[in-house]
Coordinates of C-alpha atoms and ligand atoms in Angstrom, one line a residue:
M1 CA 138.1 75.9 115.3
R2 CA 136.1 77.6 118.1
R3 CA 132.7 75.9 118.9
R4 CA 130.8 79.1 117.4
D5 CA 132.6 78.7 114.0
L6 CA 132.1 75.3 114.0
M7 CA 127.8 76.1 114.6
T8 CA 128.1 78.8 112.1
G9 CA 129.8 76.8 109.2
L10 CA 127.4 73.7 109.9
L11 CA 124.3 76.1 109.5
T12 CA 125.8 77.6 106.4
L13 CA 126.6 74.1 105.1
A14 CA 123.0 72.8 105.8
A15 CA 121.3 76.3 104.4
A16 CA 123.6 75.8 101.0
R17 CA 122.3 72.0 100.7
A18 CA 118.5 73.2 101.6
T19 CA 119.5 75.8 98.6
A20 CA 120.9 73.0 96.3
A21 CA 117.8 70.6 97.3
R22 CA 114.9 73.8 96.0
A23 CA 117.4 74.6 92.6
D24 CA 117.4 70.8 92.0
T25 CA 113.4 70.3 92.3
P26 CA 112.2 70.3 88.7
P27 CA 110.2 73.8 88.0
L28 CA 106.4 73.3 88.7
P29 CA 104.4 72.6 85.1
V30 CA 101.8 75.3 85.1
V31 CA 99.1 75.6 82.6
A32 CA 97.5 79.0 81.9
S33 CA 94.8 79.2 79.7
F34 CA 95.9 82.4 77.6
S35 CA 99.3 84.6 77.0
I36 CA 98.4 87.1 79.5
L37 CA 98.0 84.8 82.5
A38 CA 101.0 83.0 81.2
D39 CA 103.2 86.1 81.5
M40 CA 101.6 86.6 85.3
V41 CA 102.5 83.2 86.1
R42 CA 106.0 83.5 85.0
E43 CA 106.3 86.7 86.8
V44 CA 105.5 85.2 90.3
G45 CA 106.7 81.6 89.5
G46 CA 110.3 82.6 88.2
P47 CA 112.7 79.9 87.8
G48 CA 110.1 78.0 90.2
V49 CA 107.8 77.1 87.2
A50 CA 107.6 76.2 83.6
V51 CA 104.3 77.7 82.0
T52 CA 102.5 76.5 79.0
S53 CA 99.8 79.1 77.5
L54 CA 96.9 77.2 76.0
V55 CA 96.3 79.9 73.5
P56 CA 99.2 81.5 72.1
P57 CA 100.3 85.3 71.5
D58 CA 98.1 86.9 69.3
G59 CA 95.3 84.1 70.1
D60 CA 91.7 84.9 70.7
P61 CA 90.8 82.9 74.0
H62 CA 87.0 83.3 73.1
E63 CA 87.8 81.2 70.0
Y64 CA 90.0 78.4 71.7
E65 CA 89.8 74.9 70.4
P66 CA 91.4 72.4 72.0
K67 CA 94.1 70.4 70.0
P68 CA 95.1 67.0 71.3
S69 CA 99.1 68.1 72.3
D70 CA 96.8 70.3 75.1
L71 CA 95.3 67.2 76.6
R72 CA 98.6 65.6 77.1
T73 CA 99.9 69.4 78.3
L74 CA 97.7 69.3 80.6
A75 CA 97.5 66.0 82.0
A76 CA 101.2 66.9 83.0
A77 CA 100.5 70.0 84.9
G78 CA 100.5 70.6 88.4
L79 CA 98.6 73.7 88.3
L80 CA 96.1 75.2 85.8
V81 CA 95.4 79.0 85.9
V82 CA 92.3 80.2 84.4
N83 CA 90.6 83.7 84.3
G84 CA 87.1 82.7 85.0
L85 CA 84.4 85.2 84.9
G86 CA 83.2 83.0 82.0
L87 CA 86.2 83.3 79.7
E88 CA 87.3 79.7 79.4
G89 CA 84.1 77.9 78.1
R90 CA 85.7 75.1 75.8
M91 CA 88.9 74.8 78.3
T92 CA 86.7 73.7 81.3
R93 CA 85.4 70.9 79.3
L94 CA 88.9 70.1 78.3
A95 CA 90.2 69.9 81.7
D96 CA 87.7 67.4 82.5
S97 CA 88.7 65.3 79.6
S98 CA 92.1 65.5 79.9
G99 CA 92.0 63.6 83.3
F100 CA 93.2 66.5 85.1
R101 CA 92.6 66.6 88.9
G102 CA 95.3 68.9 90.0
P103 CA 94.6 72.3 91.5
V104 CA 92.8 75.1 89.4
C105 CA 93.7 78.6 90.3
V106 CA 90.8 81.2 89.0
A107 CA 93.0 84.5 88.7
S108 CA 90.1 86.9 88.8
Q109 CA 88.8 85.5 92.0
G110 CA 87.5 88.6 94.6
V111 CA 87.4 90.7 91.4
K112 CA 83.9 92.8 91.5
P113 CA 82.2 91.5 88.1
R114 CA 81.1 93.9 85.4
T115 CA 77.8 92.6 83.7
M116 CA 76.5 94.0 80.4
T117 CA 73.2 93.6 78.4
E118 CA 73.9 92.4 74.9
D119 CA 71.9 93.7 71.9
G120 CA 69.5 90.5 72.5
G121 CA 68.8 91.7 75.7
A122 CA 70.5 89.1 78.0
T123 CA 72.7 89.9 80.9
V124 CA 76.4 88.9 80.5
T125 CA 79.7 88.9 82.6
D126 CA 82.4 90.5 81.2
P127 CA 85.5 88.5 81.7
H128 CA 88.3 91.0 80.7
A129 CA 88.7 92.3 84.2
W130 CA 92.6 92.2 83.8
Q131 CA 92.3 95.4 81.8
D132 CA 92.0 97.5 85.2
P133 CA 95.2 96.9 86.7
R134 CA 93.9 97.3 90.2
N135 CA 92.3 93.6 89.2
G136 CA 95.8 92.7 87.8
A137 CA 97.0 93.0 91.4
L138 CA 94.8 90.9 93.0
Y139 CA 95.8 88.1 90.0
A140 CA 99.2 88.4 91.1
R141 CA 98.6 87.6 94.6
N142 CA 95.7 84.8 93.9
I143 CA 98.2 83.3 91.3
A144 CA 101.1 83.7 94.2
A145 CA 98.5 81.9 96.9
A146 CA 98.0 79.0 94.4
L147 CA 101.6 78.4 93.3
A148 CA 102.5 78.4 97.1
K149 CA 99.9 75.8 97.9
A150 CA 101.0 73.8 94.9
D151 CA 104.9 74.0 95.3
P152 CA 105.3 74.4 99.2
A153 CA 109.0 74.1 98.8
R154 CA 108.9 77.6 97.0
S155 CA 106.1 79.3 98.7
D156 CA 108.2 82.1 100.3
A157 CA 109.9 82.9 97.2
Y158 CA 106.2 82.9 95.1
R159 CA 104.7 84.7 97.9
A160 CA 107.6 88.0 98.0
A161 CA 107.6 87.8 94.3
G162 CA 103.7 88.4 94.0
E163 CA 103.8 91.0 96.2
R164 CA 106.6 92.7 94.0
Y165 CA 105.1 92.0 91.4
A166 CA 101.5 93.4 92.4
A167 CA 103.3 96.6 93.5
A168 CA 104.7 96.8 90.2
I169 CA 101.0 96.7 88.4
L170 CA 99.8 99.1 90.8
E171 CA 103.0 101.7 90.0
T172 CA 101.6 101.2 86.3
D173 CA 97.8 101.6 87.0
A174 CA 99.5 105.3 88.9
W175 CA 101.1 106.0 85.5
V176 CA 97.7 105.1 83.6
A177 CA 96.0 107.5 85.4
Q178 CA 98.6 110.4 85.0
Q179 CA 98.4 109.7 81.4
F180 CA 94.7 110.6 81.1
A181 CA 94.1 113.2 83.7
P182 CA 95.0 116.2 81.3
I183 CA 92.1 114.7 78.9
P184 CA 88.7 116.5 79.1
Q185 CA 86.1 114.0 80.1
A186 CA 84.0 114.4 76.7
R187 CA 87.2 113.4 75.0
R188 CA 87.5 110.1 76.7
V189 CA 86.5 108.2 74.4
I190 CA 87.8 105.0 72.7
V191 CA 86.3 103.1 69.8
T192 CA 87.3 99.1 69.7
T193 CA 86.5 96.1 67.6
H194 CA 85.0 93.9 70.8
D195 CA 84.4 95.2 73.9
A196 CA 87.3 94.4 75.9
F197 CA 88.0 97.8 77.3
G198 CA 84.9 97.9 79.8
Y199 CA 86.8 97.5 83.0
F200 CA 89.7 99.9 81.8
G201 CA 87.3 102.4 80.7
A202 CA 85.6 102.2 84.2
R203 CA 88.6 102.7 86.0
Y204 CA 89.6 105.8 84.0
G205 CA 86.5 107.3 83.3
I206 CA 86.6 106.7 79.3
R207 CA 83.5 105.8 77.4
V208 CA 84.0 102.7 75.3
L209 CA 82.4 102.0 72.1
A210 CA 82.8 98.6 70.4
A211 CA 81.4 97.0 67.1
E212 CA 81.3 93.7 68.9
G213 CA 80.0 92.2 72.4
I214 CA 82.4 91.1 74.9
S215 CA 83.1 87.9 73.1
T216 CA 84.3 87.9 69.4
D217 CA 82.1 85.0 68.4
A218 CA 79.4 87.0 66.8
E219 CA 79.3 88.9 63.8
P220 CA 78.3 92.8 64.7
S221 CA 74.6 93.3 63.3
A222 CA 74.0 95.9 60.4
K223 CA 71.9 97.7 62.9
G224 CA 75.1 97.7 65.3
I225 CA 77.5 99.2 63.2
A226 CA 75.2 101.7 61.5
R227 CA 74.3 103.0 65.3
L228 CA 78.4 103.3 66.1
V229 CA 79.1 104.7 62.8
A230 CA 76.6 107.8 63.6
Q231 CA 77.8 107.9 67.3
V232 CA 81.5 108.0 65.9
K233 CA 80.6 110.9 63.9
R234 CA 78.5 112.8 66.3
E235 CA 81.7 112.6 68.9
H236 CA 84.4 113.3 66.3
V237 CA 86.1 110.2 67.2
R238 CA 89.4 110.8 65.7
A239 CA 90.5 106.9 65.7
V240 CA 88.9 103.2 65.5
F241 CA 91.3 100.9 67.5
L242 CA 91.2 97.2 66.5
E243 CA 92.7 94.7 69.1
N244 CA 95.9 92.5 68.1
M245 CA 93.4 89.0 67.9
T246 CA 90.4 90.0 66.3
D247 CA 89.4 90.3 62.6
P248 CA 90.8 93.6 61.4
R249 CA 88.0 94.1 58.5
I250 CA 85.5 95.5 61.0
A251 CA 87.8 97.9 62.4
R252 CA 88.7 99.0 58.9
A253 CA 84.8 98.9 58.0
L254 CA 84.0 101.2 60.8
A255 CA 86.7 103.7 60.5
K256 CA 85.8 104.0 56.5
E257 CA 82.2 104.9 56.8
A258 CA 82.8 107.0 59.8
G259 CA 85.4 109.0 58.4
A260 CA 88.2 107.8 61.3
A261 CA 91.6 106.8 61.2
V262 CA 92.4 102.9 61.9
G263 CA 94.5 103.2 64.8
E264 CA 97.6 100.6 65.4
P265 CA 96.5 97.4 66.7
V266 CA 95.7 97.8 70.5
Y267 CA 96.2 94.6 73.1
S268 CA 93.3 93.5 74.9
D269 CA 93.2 89.4 74.9
A270 CA 96.7 88.4 73.8
L271 CA 100.1 89.3 74.1
S272 CA 102.1 90.0 71.2
P273 CA 104.8 87.5 70.1
P274 CA 108.3 88.0 72.4
D275 CA 109.7 90.5 69.9
G276 CA 106.6 92.5 69.1
P277 CA 105.4 95.4 71.0
A278 CA 103.6 94.1 74.2
P279 CA 104.9 90.5 75.1
T280 CA 103.7 91.1 79.0
Y281 CA 101.0 92.1 80.7
L282 CA 102.7 95.4 81.9
S283 CA 103.8 96.2 78.3
I284 CA 100.3 96.3 77.3
F285 CA 99.4 99.4 78.9
R286 CA 102.8 101.1 78.4
H287 CA 101.7 100.3 74.5
N288 CA 97.9 100.9 74.3
V289 CA 97.7 103.9 76.6
P290 CA 100.1 106.4 74.6
L291 CA 97.9 105.4 71.4
F292 CA 94.6 106.1 73.2
V293 CA 95.7 109.3 74.4
A294 CA 96.9 110.3 70.9
A295 CA 93.8 109.5 69.6
M296 CA 91.9 111.4 72.2
R297 CA 94.0 114.6 71.5
G298 CA 93.6 114.6 67.8
Ligands
ZN1 ZN1 87.4 89.5 74.5

């Protein structure tokens, strides 16, 4: 065997060993606060991670109640990924009481937050930043950086996957913008149960009207509903959308009062189960946008 061949052979062998070592390393246990983040972590982490979502698909992250099993899941985690912007109130306390001392990735870090004034006059931060895909791309990169730090052996793979995923998210953003482009400004209105589409509306020039505020924990007031009904009638809005994780009665009552149709459920704060219409972050946009466009066209 020539010296050069021997070297190549040894190097190949060493590379194969390194790959085997990486493949043998058990996946990093990652806990995500809700299903949309869990999907993002899976996209970026691939086979390197084992992801658990505290709030399951179709679950409401605003109404999260810790289960005893969540404490155990969190205690065994190598990384906790949260949204931030005030979405995870009770969850932060859960992380403290589980004894979790691991790294926490705030996926929305670097997002320009939207604030809004609630009925009582209080200024609150809108947590639904992922509804603007440009923020979603930032989430992907933040998650990739956190995974690379928590699991350095796979850092190159995480960073590469994070960049690929961010690019796919931005492609989706361009597609969404294209769908709304032919709709005249005056028709760009959507009505939903809770105010989860503020970032989405700001991104694509859509006015968003909602019965509830940015959380789902307060029932809408009779006065608020009456005002919204009047606005829906005045603007000839054709459909009222309910989110997959909110109480459908509000949208139904609103639509009935205003003489509008109840649209198919749209996905705001939670994915559908795997066999449903929006099992991934990107499929949320592919599902919601045609429904919004059809309602705007009337
Ligand atoms: Zn929400």
